[in-house]
Tab-separated table of C-alpha atoms and ligand atoms in Angstrom:
chain	number	residue	atom	x	y	z
P	7	MET	CA	-22.566	3.754	27.736
P	8	PRO	CA	-21.037	2.879	24.421
P	9	ALA	CA	-21.089	5.572	21.833
P	10	GLY	CA	-23.870	5.595	19.195
P	11	GLU	CA	-23.223	6.063	15.509
P	12	PHE	CA	-23.219	9.871	15.608
P	13	ASP	CA	-21.099	9.932	18.822
P	14	ILE	CA	-18.597	7.676	17.028
P	15	ILE	CA	-18.342	10.076	14.128
P	16	ARG	CA	-18.057	13.143	16.380
P	17	ARG	CA	-15.652	11.626	18.907
P	18	TYR	CA	-13.303	9.714	16.757
P	19	PHE	CA	-13.504	10.959	13.213
P	20	THR	CA	-14.155	14.697	13.381
P	21	ARG	CA	-11.139	17.052	13.585
P	22	PRO	CA	-10.553	20.659	12.721
P	23	LYS	CA	-9.917	21.185	8.937
P	24	ARG	CA	-6.311	20.819	7.889
P	25	ARG	CA	-6.294	21.650	4.229
P	26	GLY	CA	-7.498	24.799	2.529
P	27	ASP	CA	-8.922	22.864	-0.398
P	28	VAL	CA	-11.542	21.200	1.796
P	29	ARG	CA	-14.625	23.482	1.577
P	30	LEU	CA	-16.745	21.074	3.613
P	31	GLY	CA	-15.592	17.948	5.317
P	32	VAL	CA	-17.169	15.523	7.838
P	33	GLY	CA	-20.645	16.428	8.916
P	34	ASP	CA	-22.856	17.238	5.857
P	35	ASP	CA	-24.446	14.916	3.378
P	36	ALA	CA	-21.303	15.053	1.311
P	37	ALA	CA	-17.950	16.707	1.213
P	38	LEU	CA	-17.031	19.624	-1.008
P	39	LEU	CA	-13.475	19.568	-2.327
P	40	ARG	CA	-11.603	21.968	-4.603
P	41	PRO	CA	-9.001	20.270	-6.910
P	42	PRO	CA	-6.572	22.899	-8.283
P	43	ALA	CA	-6.765	23.781	-11.873
P	44	GLY	CA	-4.292	21.831	-14.119
P	45	GLN	CA	-4.299	18.830	-11.793
P	46	GLU	CA	-6.040	15.479	-12.299
P	47	LEU	CA	-7.847	13.692	-9.489
P	48	VAL	CA	-6.497	10.255	-8.715
P	49	VAL	CA	-8.969	7.947	-6.929
P	50	THR	CA	-8.463	4.552	-5.353
P	51	THR	CA	-10.375	2.206	-3.029
P	52	ASP	CA	-9.090	-0.650	-0.897
P	53	THR	CA	-11.122	-2.745	1.507
P	54	SER	CA	-9.413	-4.414	4.565
P	55	ILE	CA	-11.256	-7.357	6.140
P	56	ALA	CA	-10.245	-8.686	9.568
P	57	GLY	CA	-8.805	-12.177	9.191
P	58	ARG	CA	-8.257	-11.817	5.437
P	59	HIS	CA	-6.287	-8.703	4.777
P	60	PHE	CA	-4.826	-8.452	8.287
P	61	PRO	CA	-4.563	-10.936	11.156
P	62	THR	CA	-7.511	-10.654	13.594
P	63	GLU	CA	-4.904	-10.042	16.488
P	64	THR	CA	-3.659	-6.879	14.761
P	65	PRO	CA	-3.625	-4.044	17.256
P	66	ALA	CA	-6.351	-1.462	16.555
P	67	ALA	CA	-3.879	1.358	15.975
P	68	ASP	CA	-2.068	-0.733	13.409
P	69	ALA	CA	-5.288	-1.706	11.731
P	70	GLY	CA	-6.103	2.040	11.323
P	71	TRP	CA	-2.564	2.826	10.011
P	72	ARG	CA	-2.519	-0.070	7.618
P	73	ALA	CA	-5.999	0.472	6.105
P	74	LEU	CA	-5.002	3.911	4.963
P	75	ALA	CA	-1.341	3.062	4.092
P	76	VAL	CA	-2.432	0.434	1.515
P	77	ASN	CA	-4.506	3.056	-0.219
P	78	LEU	CA	-1.611	5.654	-0.131
P	79	SER	CA	0.477	2.989	-1.751
P	80	ASP	CA	-1.819	3.001	-4.720
P	81	LEU	CA	-1.523	6.875	-4.920
P	82	ALA	CA	2.312	6.480	-4.701
P	83	ALA	CA	2.329	4.040	-7.659
P	84	MET	CA	0.522	6.690	-9.793
P	85	GLY	CA	2.982	9.403	-8.609
P	86	ALA	CA	0.110	11.237	-6.940
P	87	GLU	CA	0.218	13.642	-3.983
P	88	PRO	CA	-2.361	12.513	-1.318
P	89	ALA	CA	-5.139	14.965	-0.682
P	90	TRP	CA	-8.420	13.563	0.785
P	91	PHE	CA	-9.974	10.290	1.925
P	92	THR	CA	-13.271	8.729	3.094
P	93	LEU	CA	-13.693	5.927	5.549
P	94	ALA	CA	-16.529	3.323	5.472
P	95	LEU	CA	-16.183	1.432	8.778
P	96	THR	CA	-18.135	-1.706	9.680
P	97	LEU	CA	-17.706	-2.637	13.374
P	98	PRO	CA	-18.964	-5.697	15.405
P	99	SER	CA	-19.602	-3.413	18.355
P	100	SER	CA	-19.061	0.182	19.598
P	101	ASP	CA	-15.858	-0.335	21.602
P	102	ASP	CA	-14.423	2.986	22.820
P	103	ASP	CA	-10.896	1.633	23.474
P	104	TRP	CA	-10.746	0.048	20.137
P	105	LEU	CA	-12.039	3.158	18.310
P	106	ALA	CA	-9.702	5.530	20.134
P	107	ALA	CA	-6.643	3.362	19.245
P	108	PHE	CA	-7.886	2.800	15.683
P	109	SER	CA	-8.499	6.514	14.935
P	110	LYS	CA	-5.158	7.380	16.499
P	111	GLY	CA	-3.198	4.985	14.135
P	112	LEU	CA	-5.332	6.141	11.183
P	113	PHE	CA	-4.700	9.818	11.778
P	114	GLN	CA	-0.963	9.251	12.456
P	115	CYS	CA	-0.796	7.763	8.938
P	116	ALA	CA	-2.966	10.539	7.513
P	117	ASP	CA	-0.887	13.306	9.036
P	118	SER	CA	2.371	11.719	7.833
P	119	ALA	CA	1.037	11.961	4.309
P	120	GLY	CA	-0.865	15.251	4.537
P	121	ILE	CA	-4.222	13.608	3.661
P	122	GLU	CA	-7.470	14.675	5.236
P	123	LEU	CA	-10.526	12.604	6.247
P	124	VAL	CA	-13.525	14.235	4.600
P	125	GLY	CA	-16.339	11.775	5.163
P	126	GLY	CA	-17.468	8.233	5.526
P	127	ASP	CA	-19.975	5.828	6.986
P	128	VAL	CA	-20.352	3.686	10.111
P	129	THR	CA	-22.298	0.450	10.057
P	130	ARG	CA	-22.508	-2.716	12.221
P	131	GLY	CA	-21.184	-6.110	11.088
P	132	VAL	CA	-17.910	-7.981	10.984
P	133	LEU	CA	-14.844	-5.613	11.008
P	134	VAL	CA	-14.346	-4.275	7.507
P	135	ILE	CA	-12.495	-1.028	6.781
P	136	THR	CA	-13.047	0.510	3.343
P	137	ILE	CA	-10.995	3.621	2.403
P	138	THR	CA	-11.292	5.682	-0.707
P	139	ALA	CA	-8.181	7.832	-1.138
P	140	MET	CA	-7.933	10.775	-3.496
P	141	GLY	CA	-4.746	12.438	-4.743
P	142	LEU	CA	-3.552	14.940	-7.265
P	143	VAL	CA	-1.084	14.833	-10.157
P	144	PRO	CA	-0.317	17.426	-12.814
P	145	ALA	CA	-2.503	16.627	-15.752
P	146	ARG	CA	-1.316	13.744	-18.043
P	147	THR	CA	1.765	12.913	-15.814
P	148	ALA	CA	0.465	9.935	-13.766
P	149	MET	CA	2.402	6.688	-13.929
P	150	ARG	CA	0.600	3.697	-15.190
P	151	ARG	CA	0.995	-0.044	-15.648
P	152	ALA	CA	1.107	0.379	-19.342
P	153	GLY	CA	4.253	1.974	-20.964
P	154	ALA	CA	7.157	-0.337	-20.111
P	155	LEU	CA	9.467	-0.754	-23.088
P	156	PRO	CA	11.987	-3.537	-24.132
P	157	GLY	CA	15.316	-2.678	-22.606
P	158	ASP	CA	13.809	-0.965	-19.526
P	159	THR	CA	15.432	-1.811	-16.231
P	160	ILE	CA	12.953	-3.285	-13.730
P	161	CYS	CA	13.625	-1.821	-10.257
P	162	VAL	CA	12.097	-2.268	-6.829
P	163	THR	CA	12.134	0.235	-3.883
P	164	GLY	CA	13.122	-0.861	-0.417
P	165	THR	CA	13.056	-4.630	0.373
P	166	LEU	CA	10.783	-7.515	-0.428
P	167	GLY	CA	9.459	-10.276	1.788
P	168	ASP	CA	9.491	-8.731	5.232
P	169	ALA	CA	5.734	-8.700	5.745
P	170	ALA	CA	5.127	-12.167	4.321
P	171	LEU	CA	7.891	-13.533	6.634
P	172	GLY	CA	6.425	-11.644	9.540
P	173	LEU	CA	3.016	-13.152	8.864
P	174	GLN	CA	4.631	-16.591	8.574
P	175	LEU	CA	6.249	-16.169	12.001
P	176	LEU	CA	2.977	-14.953	13.530
P	177	GLN	CA	1.040	-17.884	12.057
P	178	ALA	CA	3.665	-20.402	13.246
P	179	GLY	CA	2.963	-19.140	16.807
P	180	GLY	CA	6.660	-18.961	17.616
P	181	ASP	CA	8.621	-16.257	19.409
P	182	THR	CA	8.065	-12.918	17.782
P	183	GLY	CA	9.856	-10.899	20.504
P	184	SER	CA	13.307	-10.720	18.913
P	185	ASN	CA	14.438	-7.506	17.282
P	186	ASP	CA	14.471	-9.232	13.828
P	187	ALA	CA	10.879	-10.584	14.301
P	188	ARG	CA	9.668	-7.217	15.522
P	189	ALA	CA	11.132	-5.457	12.548
P	190	LEU	CA	9.360	-7.878	10.115
P	191	LEU	CA	6.042	-7.502	11.975
P	192	GLN	CA	6.414	-3.711	11.782
P	193	ARG	CA	6.516	-4.134	7.987
P	194	LEU	CA	3.316	-6.183	8.167
P	195	TYR	CA	1.426	-3.883	10.560
P	196	ARG	CA	2.729	-0.469	9.476
P	197	PRO	CA	3.535	-0.461	5.797
P	198	GLN	CA	5.274	2.790	4.689
P	199	PRO	CA	3.772	3.924	1.307
P	200	ARG	CA	6.535	5.092	-1.043
P	201	LEU	CA	4.939	8.511	-1.696
P	202	ALA	CA	8.159	10.510	-2.051
P	203	ALA	CA	9.706	7.891	-4.316
P	204	GLY	CA	6.512	7.714	-6.443
P	205	ALA	CA	6.465	11.464	-6.921
P	206	ALA	CA	10.171	11.546	-7.774
P	207	LEU	CA	9.815	8.771	-10.316
P	208	ARG	CA	6.886	10.474	-12.021
P	209	GLY	CA	8.031	11.702	-15.542
P	210	LYS	CA	10.966	9.343	-15.472
P	211	ALA	CA	9.481	5.821	-15.106
P	212	HIS	CA	7.784	4.280	-18.149
P	213	ALA	CA	5.532	2.156	-15.932
P	214	CYS	CA	4.859	1.582	-12.196
P	215	ILE	CA	2.828	-0.639	-9.923
P	216	ASP	CA	2.771	-1.009	-6.147
P	217	VAL	CA	3.652	-4.460	-4.860
P	218	SER	CA	0.653	-5.640	-2.828
P	219	ASP	CA	-0.233	-9.143	-4.139
P	220	GLY	CA	3.380	-10.287	-4.592
P	221	PHE	CA	6.327	-9.106	-6.716
P	222	ALA	CA	5.977	-11.680	-9.573
P	223	ALA	CA	2.177	-11.334	-9.807
P	224	ASP	CA	2.376	-7.482	-9.766
P	225	LEU	CA	5.180	-7.292	-12.339
P	226	GLY	CA	2.925	-9.566	-14.407
P	227	HIS	CA	0.303	-6.857	-14.491
P	228	ILE	CA	2.846	-4.457	-15.920
P	229	LEU	CA	3.897	-6.984	-18.557
P	230	GLN	CA	0.287	-7.562	-19.565
P	231	ALA	CA	-0.714	-3.875	-19.686
P	232	SER	CA	2.528	-2.940	-21.624
P	233	GLY	CA	2.431	-5.946	-23.999
P	234	VAL	CA	6.014	-7.010	-23.163
P	235	GLY	CA	7.908	-9.691	-21.316
P	236	ALA	CA	10.571	-9.699	-18.648
P	237	GLU	CA	13.711	-11.493	-17.303
P	238	VAL	CA	14.069	-11.452	-13.548
P	239	ASP	CA	17.128	-12.349	-11.429
P	240	ALA	CA	15.665	-13.870	-8.307
P	241	ALA	CA	18.969	-13.498	-6.406
P	242	ALA	CA	18.827	-9.691	-7.054
P	243	LEU	CA	15.529	-9.259	-5.198
P	244	PRO	CA	16.401	-6.852	-2.338
P	245	ALA	CA	16.171	-8.281	1.260
P	246	SER	CA	16.362	-6.639	4.650
P	247	GLU	CA	19.007	-7.855	7.178
P	248	ALA	CA	16.252	-9.279	9.412
P	249	PHE	CA	14.764	-11.098	6.422
P	250	ALA	CA	18.154	-12.449	5.340
P	251	ARG	CA	18.751	-13.790	8.874
P	252	LEU	CA	15.373	-15.381	9.462
P	253	ALA	CA	14.169	-16.557	5.960
P	254	GLY	CA	14.780	-20.224	5.128
P	255	GLU	CA	14.653	-22.225	1.947
P	256	ASP	CA	11.457	-20.539	0.670
P	257	ALA	CA	13.090	-17.001	0.653
P	258	THR	CA	12.142	-16.369	-3.030
P	259	ALA	CA	8.562	-17.412	-2.498
P	260	LEU	CA	8.295	-15.129	0.552
P	261	GLN	CA	9.743	-12.299	-1.473
P	262	CYS	CA	6.802	-12.782	-3.828
P	263	GLY	CA	4.357	-13.303	-0.950
P	264	GLY	CA	2.696	-9.781	-1.062
P	265	ASP	CA	1.971	-7.002	1.447
P	266	ASP	CA	5.273	-5.310	0.680
P	267	TYR	CA	3.777	-1.994	-0.495
P	268	GLU	CA	6.983	-1.239	-2.322
P	269	LEU	CA	7.052	0.221	-5.941
P	270	CYS	CA	8.058	-1.904	-9.004
P	271	VAL	CA	9.109	0.522	-11.803
P	272	CYS	CA	10.386	0.161	-15.313
P	273	LEU	CA	12.962	2.832	-16.267
P	274	PRO	CA	15.285	3.432	-19.167
P	275	PRO	CA	18.773	2.452	-17.990
P	276	ALA	CA	20.282	5.924	-17.756
P	277	PRO	CA	17.898	7.551	-15.220
P	278	VAL	CA	18.277	4.605	-12.835
P	279	ARG	CA	21.802	5.837	-12.087
P	280	GLU	CA	20.872	9.550	-11.822
P	281	LEU	CA	17.816	9.188	-9.590
P	282	SER	CA	18.126	10.120	-6.024
P	283	LEU	CA	15.329	8.767	-3.841
P	284	ASP	CA	14.715	8.699	-0.102
P	285	CYS	CA	14.877	4.845	-0.311
P	286	PRO	CA	17.048	2.201	-1.988
P	287	LEU	CA	16.081	1.317	-5.626
P	288	THR	CA	17.422	-1.983	-6.777
P	289	PRO	CA	17.629	-3.287	-10.344
P	290	VAL	CA	16.178	-6.839	-10.473
P	291	GLY	CA	15.811	-7.533	-14.186
P	292	ARG	CA	14.890	-6.108	-17.649
P	293	ILE	CA	12.004	-5.759	-19.917
P	294	THR	CA	11.991	-7.889	-23.135
P	295	ALA	CA	10.089	-7.691	-26.414
P	296	GLU	CA	9.432	-11.494	-26.117
P	297	PRO	CA	6.237	-11.912	-23.957
P	298	GLY	CA	6.249	-13.961	-20.751
P	299	LEU	CA	8.182	-13.835	-17.456
P	300	ARG	CA	11.451	-15.652	-17.294
P	301	TRP	CA	12.779	-16.070	-13.835
P	302	ARG	CA	16.354	-17.148	-13.069
P	303	ASP	CA	17.958	-18.448	-9.887
P	304	ALA	CA	21.439	-17.473	-8.529
P	305	ALA	CA	23.087	-20.081	-10.851
P	306	GLY	CA	21.375	-18.512	-13.933
P	307	ASN	CA	18.964	-21.505	-14.360
P	308	GLU	CA	15.382	-20.732	-15.399
P	309	ILE	CA	12.905	-21.523	-12.630
P	310	PRO	CA	9.149	-21.101	-12.481
P	311	PRO	CA	8.128	-17.704	-11.127
P	312	PRO	CA	6.261	-17.778	-7.761
P	313	GLY	CA	2.485	-16.944	-7.909
P	314	GLY	CA	0.746	-14.150	-6.069
P	315	TYR	CA	-2.296	-13.711	-3.958
P	316	ASP	CA	-5.710	-13.976	-5.683
P	317	HIS	CA	-8.941	-13.869	-3.570
P	318	PHE	CA	-10.856	-15.987	-6.036
P	319	GLN	CA	-8.159	-18.606	-6.850
P	320	PRO	CA	-9.999	-21.972	-6.724
V	405	LIG	P1	-25.811	10.234	5.620
V	405	LIG	O1	-26.898	9.450	6.320
V	405	LIG	O2	-26.217	11.460	4.981
V	405	LIG	O3	-25.068	9.309	4.682
V	405	LIG	P2	-24.214	9.806	7.846
V	405	LIG	O4	-25.235	9.918	8.955
V	405	LIG	O5	-23.894	8.421	7.325
V	405	LIG	O6	-24.754	10.695	6.666
V	405	LIG	O7	-22.880	10.590	8.157
V	405	LIG	C1	-22.919	11.833	8.737
V	405	LIG	C2	-21.703	12.555	8.386
V	405	LIG	O8	-20.593	12.007	8.974
V	405	LIG	C3	-21.345	12.567	6.879
V	405	LIG	O9	-20.676	13.823	6.519
V	405	LIG	C4	-20.380	11.459	6.688
V	405	LIG	O10	-19.518	11.640	5.586
V	405	LIG	C5	-19.613	11.466	7.994
V	405	LIG	N1	-19.146	10.168	8.404
V	405	LIG	C6	-19.763	9.067	8.648
V	405	LIG	N2	-18.981	8.105	9.064
V	405	LIG	C7	-17.743	8.619	9.016
V	405	LIG	C8	-16.491	8.046	9.240
V	405	LIG	N3	-16.252	6.799	9.667
V	405	LIG	N4	-15.377	8.841	9.128
V	405	LIG	C9	-15.548	10.138	8.790
V	405	LIG	N5	-16.735	10.714	8.490
V	405	LIG	C10	-17.758	9.955	8.600
V	406	LIG	MG1	-24.403	7.292	5.622
């Protein structure tokens, strides 16, 4: 017999307490959490809809990992340390195999980040996963989109374009079995939030955002919030070896295609050289006093910046 609502919660989403600051987790009308003195609570929500935010054929374990990882990426961008999360899950049916795999992927991601599930909701409908993640930062130290200054170096962690190219390969229905294709699909299905880099950049970066909608669009948010402009060297955008081998003519557009979950940070030039992170940090341009985004190709010619993803774009 398929599990009912309360069986689902008990079987798949109730585990022994992991953090001492959880006074009451899953099971009561609400959770009771104890944020430490001197820390600010950082709160973010992201919804993942099957067929819109992730392909419907996404394996259940990857859907679980990804739904939490995209929220952790927002905590990383603020420089926060993950603490607690809630899960509002809407399911078309009570499918034990799916739930077992989903919760396994979800908790793999949770345990890798030291974040604890403290509550949620289960309802019936099309597959929608909404997670609210909470983290902690020392008071008044969180990174924001505002704060970039003319002369700052714009840097990106890791590589851009892998997930967008992975999605393109998937949608083209071609062979996704090669090592390169698998590496790209791994970036799409299992994004690795840049939590350690975000924490290390806190106090050093003037502004930060995580790259979810696309590099050019997300940098645009920093520019708007900071009241500055930027020059970007498209040829400097960091690419993985798999991406370099498989991307064609539209490489730059793919590198602004979104789902990267890297960090875009604006730093005064000196700390860029001194920072030691657990991932590559690549300079790709600089902040200017003149507003607007100026984008240059490898030959130094100005080209129009690629757009980003917008759910309500007509
Ligand atoms: P209520 O009716 O009071 O909102 P529910 O019956 O929805 O409570 O949930 C019972 C308990 O199970 C609550 O503590 C709730 O936070 C938790 N819960 C519900 N769904 C989930 C879920 N998907 N993951 C974790 N905890 C959940
Ligand atoms: Mg409820």
